[in-house]
Tab-separated table of C-alpha atoms in Angstrom:
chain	number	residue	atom	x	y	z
O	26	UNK	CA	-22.348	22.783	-16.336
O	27	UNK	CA	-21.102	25.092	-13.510
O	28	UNK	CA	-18.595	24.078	-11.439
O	29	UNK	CA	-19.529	23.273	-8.333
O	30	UNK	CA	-18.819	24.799	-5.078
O	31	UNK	CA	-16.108	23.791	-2.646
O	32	UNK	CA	-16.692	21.921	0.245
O	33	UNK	CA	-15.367	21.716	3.515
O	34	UNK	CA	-14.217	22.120	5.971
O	35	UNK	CA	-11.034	23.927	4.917
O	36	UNK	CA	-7.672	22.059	5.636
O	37	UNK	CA	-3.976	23.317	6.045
O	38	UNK	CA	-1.121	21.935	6.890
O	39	UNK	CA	-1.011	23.407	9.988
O	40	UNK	CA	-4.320	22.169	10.586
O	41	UNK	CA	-4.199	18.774	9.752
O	42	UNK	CA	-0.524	18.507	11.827
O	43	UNK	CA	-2.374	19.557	14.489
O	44	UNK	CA	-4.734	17.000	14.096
O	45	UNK	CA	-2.911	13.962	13.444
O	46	UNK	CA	-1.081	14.596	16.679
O	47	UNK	CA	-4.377	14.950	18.598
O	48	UNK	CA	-5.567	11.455	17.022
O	49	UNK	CA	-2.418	10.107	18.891
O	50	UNK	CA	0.378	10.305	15.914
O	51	UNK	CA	3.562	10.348	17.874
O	52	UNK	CA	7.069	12.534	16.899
O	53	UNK	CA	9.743	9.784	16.240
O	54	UNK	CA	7.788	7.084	14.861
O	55	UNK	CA	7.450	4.826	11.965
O	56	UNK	CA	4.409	5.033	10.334
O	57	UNK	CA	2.342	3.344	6.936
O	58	UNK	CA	0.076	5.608	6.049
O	59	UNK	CA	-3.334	4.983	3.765
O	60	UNK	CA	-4.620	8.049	2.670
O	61	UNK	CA	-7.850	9.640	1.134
O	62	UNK	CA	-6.825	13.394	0.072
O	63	UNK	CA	-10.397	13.533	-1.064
O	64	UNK	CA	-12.135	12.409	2.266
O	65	UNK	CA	-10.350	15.449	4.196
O	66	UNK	CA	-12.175	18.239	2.999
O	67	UNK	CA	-10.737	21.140	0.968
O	68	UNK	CA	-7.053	20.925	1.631
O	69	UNK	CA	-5.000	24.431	1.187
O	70	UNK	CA	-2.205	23.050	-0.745
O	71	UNK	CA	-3.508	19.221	-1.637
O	72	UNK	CA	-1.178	16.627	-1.685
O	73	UNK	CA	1.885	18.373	-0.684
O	74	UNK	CA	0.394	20.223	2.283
O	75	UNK	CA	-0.598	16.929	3.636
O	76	UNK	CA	2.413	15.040	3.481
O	77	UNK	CA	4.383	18.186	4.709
O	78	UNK	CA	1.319	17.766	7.854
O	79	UNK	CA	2.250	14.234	7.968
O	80	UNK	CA	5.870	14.748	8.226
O	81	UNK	CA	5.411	17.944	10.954
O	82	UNK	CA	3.468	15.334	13.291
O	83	UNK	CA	6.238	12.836	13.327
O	84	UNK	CA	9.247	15.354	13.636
O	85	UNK	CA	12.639	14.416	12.234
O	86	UNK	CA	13.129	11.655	13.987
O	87	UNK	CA	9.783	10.016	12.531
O	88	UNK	CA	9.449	7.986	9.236
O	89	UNK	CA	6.764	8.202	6.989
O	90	UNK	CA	6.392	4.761	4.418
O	91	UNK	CA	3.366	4.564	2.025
O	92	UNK	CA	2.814	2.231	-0.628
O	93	UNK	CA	3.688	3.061	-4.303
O	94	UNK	CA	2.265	0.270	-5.997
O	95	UNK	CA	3.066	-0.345	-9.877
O	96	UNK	CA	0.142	-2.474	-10.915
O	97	UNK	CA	-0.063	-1.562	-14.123
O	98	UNK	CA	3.255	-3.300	-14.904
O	99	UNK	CA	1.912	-6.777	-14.929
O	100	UNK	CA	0.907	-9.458	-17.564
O	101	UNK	CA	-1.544	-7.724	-20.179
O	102	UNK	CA	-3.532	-10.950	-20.565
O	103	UNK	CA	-5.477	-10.632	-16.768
O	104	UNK	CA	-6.115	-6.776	-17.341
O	105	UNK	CA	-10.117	-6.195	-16.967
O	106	UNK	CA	-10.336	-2.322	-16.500
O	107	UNK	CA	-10.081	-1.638	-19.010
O	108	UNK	CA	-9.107	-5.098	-21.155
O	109	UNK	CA	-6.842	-5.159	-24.251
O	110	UNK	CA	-7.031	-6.781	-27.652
O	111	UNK	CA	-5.513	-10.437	-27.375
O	112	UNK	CA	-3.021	-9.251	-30.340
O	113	UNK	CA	-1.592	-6.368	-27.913
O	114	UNK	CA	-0.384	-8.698	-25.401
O	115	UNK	CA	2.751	-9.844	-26.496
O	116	UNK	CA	3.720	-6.431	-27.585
O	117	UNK	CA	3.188	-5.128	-24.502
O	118	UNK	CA	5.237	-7.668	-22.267
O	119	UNK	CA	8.150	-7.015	-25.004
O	120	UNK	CA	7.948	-2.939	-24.935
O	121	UNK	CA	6.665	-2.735	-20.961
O	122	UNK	CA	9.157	-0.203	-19.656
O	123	UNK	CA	11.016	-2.123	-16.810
O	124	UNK	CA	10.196	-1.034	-12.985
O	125	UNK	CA	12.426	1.749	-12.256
O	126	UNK	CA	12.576	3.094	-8.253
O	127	UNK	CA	13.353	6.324	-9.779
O	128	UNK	CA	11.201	7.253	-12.434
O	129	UNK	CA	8.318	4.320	-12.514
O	130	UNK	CA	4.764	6.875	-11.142
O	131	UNK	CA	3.213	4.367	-8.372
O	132	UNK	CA	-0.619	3.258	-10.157
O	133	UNK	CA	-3.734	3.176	-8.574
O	134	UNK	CA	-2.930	4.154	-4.882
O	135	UNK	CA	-3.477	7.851	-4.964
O	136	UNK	CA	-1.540	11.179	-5.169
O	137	UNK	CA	-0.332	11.415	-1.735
O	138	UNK	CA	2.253	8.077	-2.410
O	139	UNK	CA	2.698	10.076	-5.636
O	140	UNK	CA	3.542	13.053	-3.885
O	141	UNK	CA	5.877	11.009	-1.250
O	142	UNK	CA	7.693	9.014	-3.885
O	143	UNK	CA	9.010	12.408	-5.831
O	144	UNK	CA	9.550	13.852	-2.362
O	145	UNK	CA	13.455	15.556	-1.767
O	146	UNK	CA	15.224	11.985	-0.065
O	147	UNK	CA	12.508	9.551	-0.286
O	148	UNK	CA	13.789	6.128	-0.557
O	149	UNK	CA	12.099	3.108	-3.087
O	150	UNK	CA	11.918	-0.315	-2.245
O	151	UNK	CA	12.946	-2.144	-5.914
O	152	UNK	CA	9.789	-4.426	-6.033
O	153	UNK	CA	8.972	-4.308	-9.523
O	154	UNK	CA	4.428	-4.420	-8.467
O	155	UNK	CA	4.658	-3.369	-5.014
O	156	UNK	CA	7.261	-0.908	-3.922
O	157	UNK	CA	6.722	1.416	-0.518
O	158	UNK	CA	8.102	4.870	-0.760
O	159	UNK	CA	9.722	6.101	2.674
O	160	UNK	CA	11.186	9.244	3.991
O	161	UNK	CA	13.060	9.613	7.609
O	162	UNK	CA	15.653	7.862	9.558
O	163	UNK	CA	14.196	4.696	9.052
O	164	UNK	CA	13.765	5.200	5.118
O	165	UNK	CA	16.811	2.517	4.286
O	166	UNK	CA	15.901	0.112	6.423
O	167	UNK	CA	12.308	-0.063	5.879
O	168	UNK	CA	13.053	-0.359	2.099
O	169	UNK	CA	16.081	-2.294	1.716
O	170	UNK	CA	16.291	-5.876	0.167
O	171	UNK	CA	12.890	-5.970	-1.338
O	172	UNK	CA	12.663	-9.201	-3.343
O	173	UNK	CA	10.574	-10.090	-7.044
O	174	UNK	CA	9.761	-13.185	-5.301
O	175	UNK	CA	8.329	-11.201	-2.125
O	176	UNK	CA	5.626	-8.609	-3.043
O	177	UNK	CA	4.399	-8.290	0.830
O	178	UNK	CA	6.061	-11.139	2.511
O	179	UNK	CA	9.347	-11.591	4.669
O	180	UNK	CA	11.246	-9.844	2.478
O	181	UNK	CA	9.595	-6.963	1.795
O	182	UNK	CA	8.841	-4.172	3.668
O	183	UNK	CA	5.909	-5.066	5.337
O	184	UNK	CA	8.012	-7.181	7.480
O	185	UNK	CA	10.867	-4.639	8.121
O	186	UNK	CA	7.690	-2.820	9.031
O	187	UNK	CA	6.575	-4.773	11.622
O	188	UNK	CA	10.094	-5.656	12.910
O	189	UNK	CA	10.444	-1.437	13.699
O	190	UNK	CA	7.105	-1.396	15.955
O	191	UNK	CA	5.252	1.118	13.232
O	192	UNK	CA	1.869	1.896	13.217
O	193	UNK	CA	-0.968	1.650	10.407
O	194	UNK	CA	-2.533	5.221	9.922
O	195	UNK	CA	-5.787	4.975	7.679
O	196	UNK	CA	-6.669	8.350	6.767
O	197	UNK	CA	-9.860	8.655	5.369
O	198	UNK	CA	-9.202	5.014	4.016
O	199	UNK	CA	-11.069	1.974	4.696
O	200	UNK	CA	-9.411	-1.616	5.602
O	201	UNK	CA	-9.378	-2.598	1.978
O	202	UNK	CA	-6.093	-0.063	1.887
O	203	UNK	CA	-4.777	-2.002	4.694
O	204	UNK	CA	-1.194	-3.524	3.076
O	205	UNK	CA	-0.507	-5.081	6.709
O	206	UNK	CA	-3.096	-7.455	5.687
O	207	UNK	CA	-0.976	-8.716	2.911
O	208	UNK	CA	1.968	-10.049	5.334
O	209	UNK	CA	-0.640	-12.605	7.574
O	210	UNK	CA	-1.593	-13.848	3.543
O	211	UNK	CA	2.357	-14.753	3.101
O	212	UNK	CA	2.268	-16.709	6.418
O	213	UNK	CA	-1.127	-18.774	6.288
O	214	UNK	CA	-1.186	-21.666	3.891
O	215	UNK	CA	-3.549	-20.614	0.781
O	216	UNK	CA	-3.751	-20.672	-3.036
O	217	UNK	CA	-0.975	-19.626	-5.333
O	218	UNK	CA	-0.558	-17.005	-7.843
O	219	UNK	CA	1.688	-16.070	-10.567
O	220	UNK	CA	2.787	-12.210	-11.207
O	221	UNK	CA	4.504	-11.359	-14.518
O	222	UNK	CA	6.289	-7.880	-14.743
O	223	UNK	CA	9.460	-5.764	-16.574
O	224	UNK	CA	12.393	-5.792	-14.738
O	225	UNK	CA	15.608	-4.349	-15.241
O	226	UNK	CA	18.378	-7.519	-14.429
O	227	UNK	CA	21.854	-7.927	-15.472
O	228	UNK	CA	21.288	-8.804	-18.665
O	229	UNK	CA	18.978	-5.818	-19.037
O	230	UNK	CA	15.098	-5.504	-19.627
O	231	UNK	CA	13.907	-8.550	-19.018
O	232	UNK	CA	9.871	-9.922	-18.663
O	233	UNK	CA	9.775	-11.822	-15.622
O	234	UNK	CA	7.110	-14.109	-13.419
O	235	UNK	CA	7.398	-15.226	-9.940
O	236	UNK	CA	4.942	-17.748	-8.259
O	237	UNK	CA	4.302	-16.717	-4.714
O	238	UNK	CA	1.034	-16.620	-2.402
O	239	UNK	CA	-2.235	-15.062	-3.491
O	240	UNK	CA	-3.059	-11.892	-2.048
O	241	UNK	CA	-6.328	-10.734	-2.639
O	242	UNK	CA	-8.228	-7.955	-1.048
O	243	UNK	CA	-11.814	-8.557	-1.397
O	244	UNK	CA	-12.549	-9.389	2.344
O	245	UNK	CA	-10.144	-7.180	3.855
O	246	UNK	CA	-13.008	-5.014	4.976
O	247	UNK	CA	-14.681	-7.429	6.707
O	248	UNK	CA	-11.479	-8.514	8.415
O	249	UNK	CA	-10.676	-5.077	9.320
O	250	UNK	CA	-13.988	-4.456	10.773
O	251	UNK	CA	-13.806	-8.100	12.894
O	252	UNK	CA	-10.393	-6.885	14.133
O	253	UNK	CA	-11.454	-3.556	15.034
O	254	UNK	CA	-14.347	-5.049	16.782
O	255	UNK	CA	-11.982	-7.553	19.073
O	256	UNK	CA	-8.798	-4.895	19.287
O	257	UNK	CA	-8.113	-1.409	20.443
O	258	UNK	CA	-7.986	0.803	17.208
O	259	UNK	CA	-7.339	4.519	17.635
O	260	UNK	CA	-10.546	6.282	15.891
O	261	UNK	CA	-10.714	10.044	15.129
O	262	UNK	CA	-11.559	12.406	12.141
O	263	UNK	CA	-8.567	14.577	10.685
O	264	UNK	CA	-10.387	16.970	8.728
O	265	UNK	CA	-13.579	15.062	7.485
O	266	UNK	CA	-11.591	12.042	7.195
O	267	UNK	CA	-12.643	9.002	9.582
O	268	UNK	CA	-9.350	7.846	10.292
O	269	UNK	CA	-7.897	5.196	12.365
O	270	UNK	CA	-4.607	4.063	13.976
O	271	UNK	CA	-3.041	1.112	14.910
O	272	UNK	CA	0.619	-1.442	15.493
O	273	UNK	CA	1.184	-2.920	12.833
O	274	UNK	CA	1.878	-5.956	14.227
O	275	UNK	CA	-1.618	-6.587	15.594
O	276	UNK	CA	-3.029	-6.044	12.632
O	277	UNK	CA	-0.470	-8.736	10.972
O	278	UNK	CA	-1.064	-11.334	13.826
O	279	UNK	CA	-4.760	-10.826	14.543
O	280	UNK	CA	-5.236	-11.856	10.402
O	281	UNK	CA	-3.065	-14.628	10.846
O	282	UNK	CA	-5.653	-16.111	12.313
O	283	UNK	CA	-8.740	-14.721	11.301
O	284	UNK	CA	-7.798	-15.603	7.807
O	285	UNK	CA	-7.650	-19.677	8.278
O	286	UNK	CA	-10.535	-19.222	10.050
O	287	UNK	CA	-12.574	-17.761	7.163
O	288	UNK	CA	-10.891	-19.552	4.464
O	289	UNK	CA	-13.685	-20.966	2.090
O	290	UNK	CA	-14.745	-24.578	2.291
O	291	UNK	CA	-13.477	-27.035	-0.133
O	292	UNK	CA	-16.946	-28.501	-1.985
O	293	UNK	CA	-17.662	-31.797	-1.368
């Protein structure tokens, strides 16, 4: 089959710096960033022109953080897309290559976090499921002292996050990218989980589990659309990307209580 034609409209970096500043991104700040490269258009350069964009709109002073998620080191056993045999599973928590900050490729959150991570002076948080990636002033602090025990709670950097003032910059992504979400989950009373990954610890490779808060995703999108609805949110295109921009810390404390609120009903 022929390959079909490009379509626009036709992105540069220049372009999409340009942009992101007219949506209201602002030199010297800290911000998360959820990205589509896809939704944008055709984008002279792909990944790298955009996060060079990204980093032009925020100046040297700014920080750019973006989350370099390592799903796929987790317990075989739960895996559904696709599953494994039942006799792989304990082969693969003993050979699992532990989470490393340097070399571990973030899974399932796109190639601009890719891009980011392998970036000249990024910083990794050490989470070994749900490291950020972060370049800028701000980079250490933002990823420092992320816990096993604390995939988006008070120790991670969700919360160093929201201590800095950032903002949430969905590019082309919907609210089901929104990580801010995951903080409110940490502080509102809900269901448990347990995560299983490799780690590296002082006694070497080890397989690990923690038991910490549930954080599931499935309704972020219709909390993201109820807090758009009752909150000022920044809305723009950048490229052919809908985007959207907003403090992080309204997001965080407008779930906090949305989320009790919607909480399913215990059956009689």
């Amino acid at each position: 089959m022929p390959t079909p034609p490009p379509t626009g409209p036709l992105c540069t970096r220049a372009s999409l710096a340009a942009e992101l500043l007219e949506l209201g991104v602002r030199p010297g700040e800290t911000l998360l960033a959820h990205t589509s490269l896809s939704a944008l258009g055709w984008v002279s350069g792909g990944a790298v022109a955009l996060v060079q964009a990204l980093l032009d709109a925020l100046g040297p002073d700014g920080t750019l953080v973006v989350p370099t998620h390592t799903g796929d080191n987790s317990e075989p056993s739960v895996w559904r897309d696709p599953p494994v045999p039942e006799s792989w599973w304990p082969v693969l928590r003993a050979t699992m290559p532990a989470y490393d900050p340097l070399t571990s490729p973030s899974f399932g959150v796109g190639v601009v976090p890719e891009a980011v991570r392998t970036w000249p002076g990024a910083l990794r948080s050490a989470h070994p499921q749900a490291s950020f990636a972060a370049l800028g002033p701000a980079a250490a602090t933002i990823t420092a002292g992320h816990a096993r025990g604390s995939s988006f709670g008070e120790r991670s950097p969700l919360a160093h996050l929201e201590k800095a003032g950032a903002r949430v910059l969905l590019l082309g992504a919907g609210y089901d990218s929104c990580t801010a979400f995951h903080l409110a989950q940490y502080r509102v009373p809900g269901p448990e989980t347990e995560n299983s990954f490799a780690a590296m610890t002082s006694r070497g490779r080890e397989w690990r589990t923690v038991r910490e808060p549930a954080t599931p995703s499935d309704r972020f999108g219709e909390l993201g659309a109820a807090f758009e609805r009752d909150t000022e949110v920044v809305r723009g295109l950048v490229g052919a990307a809908e985007s959207r921009l907003f403090p992080l810390a309204d997001a965080v404390a407008y779930a906090e209580q949305w989320l009790p609120a919607h909480a399913p009903r215990p059956e009689p």
